[in-house]
Amino acid sequence: MLDRIRLDADARSVGRARRFCASMLGDWGAPPDLVDTCLLLVSELATNAVLHARTPFTVSISRNRDLRVEVVDADPTLPQVRDYSVDAASGRGLHLISSMAADFGARAVEGGKAVWFVLPWRGPS
């Protein structure tokens, strides 16, 4: 199962990305803790697309044995996990994703990049 939504590069799109994923996860019968984790992580990816890529972006969500969320934007610059001070106001999104996701990564795609994470699927088959 796969679905996607195209969003503009504005702050409202972060909430739209969350609502889109929440709707899909609800349709698929995902347990609440998986929904919460997914929505937190998709917020991080969508926020990065809005703040750093500053281009329209696509959020894709799919599930088979795992749940996979991918954000594709038109900025070819791959994200890098950086060390920030404890009191930094931002910069922890990729650390959060790497600590909560079963897997995550980024790759170049035609016209930009894709950043994704995987969570173990724990809902109905």
Coordinates of N, CA and C in Angstrom, one line a residue:
M1 N 0.8 -1.2 0.0 CA 0.0 0.0 0.0 C 0.9 1.2 0.0
L2 N 0.6 2.2 -0.8 CA 1.3 3.4 -1.0 C 0.4 4.6 -1.3
D3 N 0.7 5.7 -0.6 CA -0.1 6.9 -0.9 C 0.9 8.1 -0.8
R4 N 0.5 9.2 -1.4 CA 1.4 10.4 -1.4 C 0.6 11.6 -1.5
I5 N 1.2 12.7 -1.0 CA 0.6 14.1 -1.1 C 1.7 15.0 -1.5
R6 N 1.4 16.0 -2.3 CA 2.3 17.1 -2.7 C 2.0 18.3 -1.9
L7 N 3.0 18.9 -1.4 CA 2.8 20.1 -0.5 C 3.7 21.2 -0.9
D8 N 3.2 22.4 -0.5 CA 4.0 23.7 -0.8 C 5.1 23.8 0.3
A9 N 6.0 24.7 0.1 CA 7.1 24.9 1.0 C 6.7 26.1 2.0
D10 N 5.7 25.8 2.8 CA 5.3 26.8 3.8 C 5.0 26.0 5.1
A11 N 5.0 26.8 6.2 CA 4.9 26.2 7.5 C 3.6 25.3 7.7
R12 N 2.5 25.7 7.1 CA 1.2 25.0 7.2 C 1.4 23.6 6.6
S13 N 2.3 23.4 5.7 CA 2.5 22.1 5.1 C 2.9 21.0 6.1
V14 N 3.6 21.4 7.2 CA 4.0 20.4 8.2 C 2.8 19.8 8.8
G15 N 1.8 20.6 9.2 CA 0.6 20.1 9.8 C -0.2 19.2 8.8
R16 N -0.2 19.6 7.5 CA -0.8 18.9 6.5 C -0.2 17.5 6.3
A17 N 1.1 17.5 6.3 CA 1.9 16.2 6.2 C 1.5 15.3 7.4
R18 N 1.4 15.8 8.6 CA 1.0 15.1 9.8 C -0.4 14.5 9.6
R19 N -1.3 15.4 9.2 CA -2.7 14.9 9.0 C -2.9 13.9 7.9
F20 N -2.1 14.0 6.9 CA -2.1 13.0 5.8 C -1.7 11.7 6.3
C21 N -0.5 11.7 7.0 CA 0.0 10.4 7.6 C -1.0 9.8 8.6
A22 N -1.5 10.7 9.5 CA -2.5 10.2 10.5 C -3.7 9.6 9.9
S23 N -4.2 10.1 8.8 CA -5.3 9.6 8.1 C -5.0 8.2 7.5
M24 N -3.9 8.1 6.9 CA -3.5 6.8 6.3 C -3.3 5.8 7.4
L25 N -2.6 6.1 8.5 CA -2.3 5.2 9.6 C -3.6 4.8 10.2
G26 N -4.6 5.7 10.3 CA -5.9 5.3 10.9 C -6.6 4.4 10.0
D27 N -6.6 4.6 8.7 CA -7.2 3.7 7.7 C -6.6 2.3 7.8
W28 N -5.3 2.2 8.1 CA -4.6 1.0 8.1 C -4.7 0.3 9.5
G29 N -5.3 1.0 10.5 CA -5.4 0.4 11.8 C -4.1 0.3 12.6
A30 N -3.3 1.3 12.4 CA -2.0 1.4 13.2 C -2.3 1.6 14.7
P31 N -1.5 1.0 15.6 CA -1.7 1.3 17.0 C -1.2 2.7 17.3
P32 N -1.8 3.3 18.4 CA -1.6 4.7 18.7 C -0.1 5.0 18.9
D33 N 0.7 4.1 19.5 CA 2.1 4.5 19.7 C 2.9 4.6 18.4
L34 N 2.5 3.7 17.5 CA 3.2 3.8 16.1 C 2.7 5.1 15.4
V35 N 1.5 5.5 15.6 CA 1.0 6.7 15.0 C 1.8 7.9 15.6
D36 N 1.9 7.9 16.9 CA 2.6 9.0 17.5 C 4.0 9.2 17.1
T37 N 4.7 8.0 17.0 CA 6.1 8.1 16.6 C 6.2 8.5 15.1
C38 N 5.4 8.0 14.3 CA 5.4 8.3 12.8 C 5.2 9.8 12.7
L39 N 4.2 10.4 13.4 CA 3.8 11.8 13.2 C 4.9 12.7 13.7
L40 N 5.6 12.3 14.8 CA 6.7 13.1 15.2 C 7.8 13.1 14.2
L41 N 8.2 12.0 13.6 CA 9.2 11.9 12.6 C 8.9 12.5 11.3
V42 N 7.7 12.4 10.9 CA 7.3 13.1 9.6 C 7.3 14.6 9.8
S43 N 7.0 15.0 11.0 CA 7.1 16.5 11.3 C 8.5 17.0 11.1
E44 N 9.4 16.2 11.6 CA 10.9 16.6 11.4 C 11.3 16.6 10.0
L45 N 10.9 15.6 9.2 CA 11.2 15.6 7.7 C 10.6 16.8 7.0
A46 N 9.3 17.0 7.3 CA 8.6 18.1 6.6 C 9.1 19.4 7.0
T47 N 9.4 19.6 8.3 CA 10.0 20.9 8.7 C 11.4 21.1 8.0
N48 N 12.2 20.1 7.9 CA 13.4 20.2 7.2 C 13.2 20.6 5.7
A49 N 12.2 20.0 5.1 CA 11.9 20.4 3.7 C 11.5 21.9 3.6
V50 N 10.7 22.3 4.5 CA 10.2 23.7 4.5 C 11.4 24.7 4.8
L51 N 12.1 24.4 5.8 CA 13.2 25.3 6.3 C 14.4 25.3 5.4
H52 N 14.8 24.1 4.9 CA 16.1 24.0 4.3 C 16.0 23.9 2.7
A53 N 15.1 23.1 2.2 CA 14.9 22.9 0.8 C 14.2 24.1 0.2
R54 N 13.2 24.6 0.9 CA 12.4 25.7 0.5 C 11.8 25.5 -0.9
T55 N 11.4 24.3 -1.2 CA 10.8 23.9 -2.4 C 9.5 23.1 -2.1
P56 N 8.6 23.0 -3.0 CA 7.5 22.1 -2.8 C 8.0 20.7 -2.6
F57 N 7.3 19.8 -1.9 CA 7.8 18.5 -1.5 C 6.7 17.5 -1.5
T58 N 7.0 16.2 -1.7 CA 6.1 15.2 -1.7 C 6.3 14.3 -0.5
V59 N 5.3 13.9 0.3 CA 5.3 12.9 1.4 C 4.7 11.7 0.9
S60 N 5.4 10.6 0.9 CA 4.9 9.2 0.6 C 4.9 8.4 1.8
I61 N 3.8 7.6 2.0 CA 3.8 6.6 3.1 C 3.4 5.3 2.5
S62 N 4.0 4.3 2.9 CA 3.7 2.9 2.5 C 3.9 1.9 3.6
R63 N 3.3 0.8 3.4 CA 3.5 -0.3 4.4 C 3.4 -1.6 3.7
N64 N 4.3 -2.5 4.2 CA 4.3 -3.9 3.9 C 4.6 -4.6 5.2
R65 N 5.8 -5.1 5.3 CA 6.2 -5.6 6.6 C 6.6 -4.5 7.5
D66 N 7.0 -3.4 6.9 CA 7.4 -2.2 7.6 C 6.6 -1.0 7.1
L67 N 6.7 0.1 7.9 CA 6.1 1.4 7.6 C 7.2 2.2 7.1
R68 N 7.0 2.8 5.9 CA 8.1 3.7 5.3 C 7.5 5.0 5.0
V69 N 8.1 6.1 5.4 CA 7.7 7.4 5.0 C 8.9 8.1 4.3
E70 N 8.6 8.8 3.2 CA 9.7 9.4 2.5 C 9.3 10.8 2.1
V71 N 10.2 11.8 2.2 CA 9.9 13.1 1.8 C 10.9 13.4 0.6
V72 N 10.4 13.9 -0.5 CA 11.2 14.2 -1.7 C 11.0 15.7 -1.9
D73 N 12.1 16.4 -2.0 CA 12.1 17.8 -2.4 C 13.1 18.1 -3.5
A74 N 13.1 19.3 -4.0 CA 13.9 19.7 -5.2 C 15.3 20.3 -4.8
D75 N 15.7 20.2 -3.6 CA 17.0 20.6 -3.2 C 18.0 19.4 -3.2
P76 N 19.0 19.4 -4.0 CA 19.9 18.2 -4.1 C 20.8 18.0 -3.0
T77 N 20.9 19.0 -2.0 CA 21.8 18.9 -0.9 C 21.3 17.8 0.1
L78 N 22.1 16.8 0.3 CA 21.7 15.7 1.2 C 21.9 16.2 2.6
P79 N 21.0 15.9 3.5 CA 21.1 16.3 4.9 C 22.3 15.6 5.6
Q80 N 22.8 16.2 6.6 CA 23.9 15.6 7.4 C 23.6 15.7 8.8
V81 N 23.8 14.6 9.6 CA 23.6 14.7 11.0 C 24.8 15.5 11.6
R82 N 24.5 16.5 12.4 CA 25.5 17.3 13.0 C 25.4 17.3 14.5
D83 N 26.5 17.6 15.1 CA 26.4 17.7 16.6 C 26.1 19.2 17.0
Y84 N 25.1 19.3 17.8 CA 24.7 20.7 18.2 C 24.8 20.7 19.7
S85 N 25.0 21.8 20.3 CA 25.1 21.9 21.8 C 23.7 21.6 22.4
V86 N 23.8 21.3 23.7 CA 22.6 20.8 24.4 C 21.5 21.9 24.4
D87 N 21.9 23.2 24.4 CA 21.0 24.3 24.5 C 20.6 24.9 23.1
A88 N 21.0 24.2 22.0 CA 20.7 24.7 20.7 C 19.2 24.7 20.5
A89 N 18.7 25.7 19.8 CA 17.2 25.8 19.6 C 16.7 24.9 18.4
S90 N 17.6 24.4 17.6 CA 17.3 23.5 16.5 C 18.4 22.6 16.2
G91 N 18.2 21.7 15.2 CA 19.3 20.9 14.7 C 19.3 19.5 15.2
R92 N 18.3 19.1 15.9 CA 18.2 17.7 16.5 C 17.3 16.8 15.7
G93 N 16.7 17.2 14.6 CA 15.7 16.4 13.9 C 16.3 15.1 13.4
L94 N 17.4 15.1 12.8 CA 18.0 13.8 12.3 C 18.5 12.9 13.4
H95 N 19.0 13.5 14.5 CA 19.3 12.7 15.7 C 18.1 12.0 16.2
L96 N 17.0 12.7 16.3 CA 15.7 12.1 16.8 C 15.3 11.0 15.9
I97 N 15.3 11.2 14.6 CA 14.9 10.2 13.6 C 15.8 9.0 13.7
S98 N 17.1 9.2 13.8 CA 18.0 8.1 13.9 C 17.9 7.3 15.2
S99 N 17.4 7.9 16.2 CA 17.2 7.2 17.5 C 15.9 6.5 17.6
M100 N 14.9 6.9 16.9 CA 13.6 6.4 17.0 C 13.2 5.4 15.8
A101 N 13.8 5.6 14.7 CA 13.4 4.8 13.5 C 14.2 3.5 13.5
A102 N 13.7 2.5 12.9 CA 14.4 1.2 12.7 C 15.5 1.5 11.6
D103 N 15.3 2.4 10.7 CA 16.3 2.7 9.7 C 15.9 4.1 9.1
F104 N 16.9 4.8 8.6 CA 16.6 6.1 7.9 C 17.8 6.4 7.0
G105 N 17.5 7.3 6.1 CA 18.6 7.6 5.2 C 18.1 8.7 4.2
A106 N 19.0 9.0 3.3 CA 18.8 10.0 2.2 C 19.5 9.6 1.0
R107 N 18.9 10.0 -0.1 CA 19.6 9.6 -1.4 C 19.2 10.7 -2.4
A108 N 20.1 10.8 -3.4 CA 19.9 11.8 -4.5 C 18.8 11.1 -5.4
V109 N 17.9 11.9 -5.9 CA 16.9 11.5 -6.9 C 16.9 12.6 -8.0
E110 N 16.4 12.2 -9.1 CA 16.3 13.2 -10.2 C 15.6 14.4 -9.8
G111 N 16.3 15.5 -9.8 CA 15.7 16.8 -9.5 C 15.7 17.1 -8.0
G112 N 16.4 16.4 -7.2 CA 16.5 16.7 -5.7 C 17.0 15.6 -4.9
K113 N 16.3 15.4 -3.8 CA 16.7 14.3 -2.9 C 15.5 13.7 -2.2
A114 N 15.7 12.5 -1.7 CA 14.6 11.8 -0.9 C 15.2 11.5 0.5
V115 N 14.5 11.8 1.5 CA 14.9 11.5 2.9 C 13.8 10.6 3.5
W116 N 14.1 9.5 4.1 CA 13.1 8.5 4.5 C 13.4 7.9 5.9
F117 N 12.4 7.3 6.5 CA 12.6 6.5 7.7 C 11.7 5.3 7.6
V118 N 12.0 4.3 8.4 CA 11.3 3.0 8.4 C 11.0 2.7 9.9
L119 N 9.8 2.3 10.2 CA 9.3 1.9 11.5 C 8.8 0.5 11.3
P120 N 8.9 -0.4 12.3 CA 8.3 -1.7 12.2 C 6.8 -1.6 12.2
W121 N 6.1 -2.3 11.3 CA 4.7 -2.3 11.2 C 4.1 -3.2 12.3
R122 N 3.2 -2.7 13.1 CA 2.7 -3.4 14.2 C 1.1 -3.4 14.2
G123 N 0.6 -3.2 13.0 CA -0.9 -3.1 12.9 C -1.4 -4.4 12.2
P124 N -2.6 -4.4 11.8 CA -3.2 -5.5 11.1 C -2.5 -5.8 9.7
S125 N -2.5 -7.0 9.3 CA -1.8 -7.3 8.0 C -2.6 -6.7 6.9

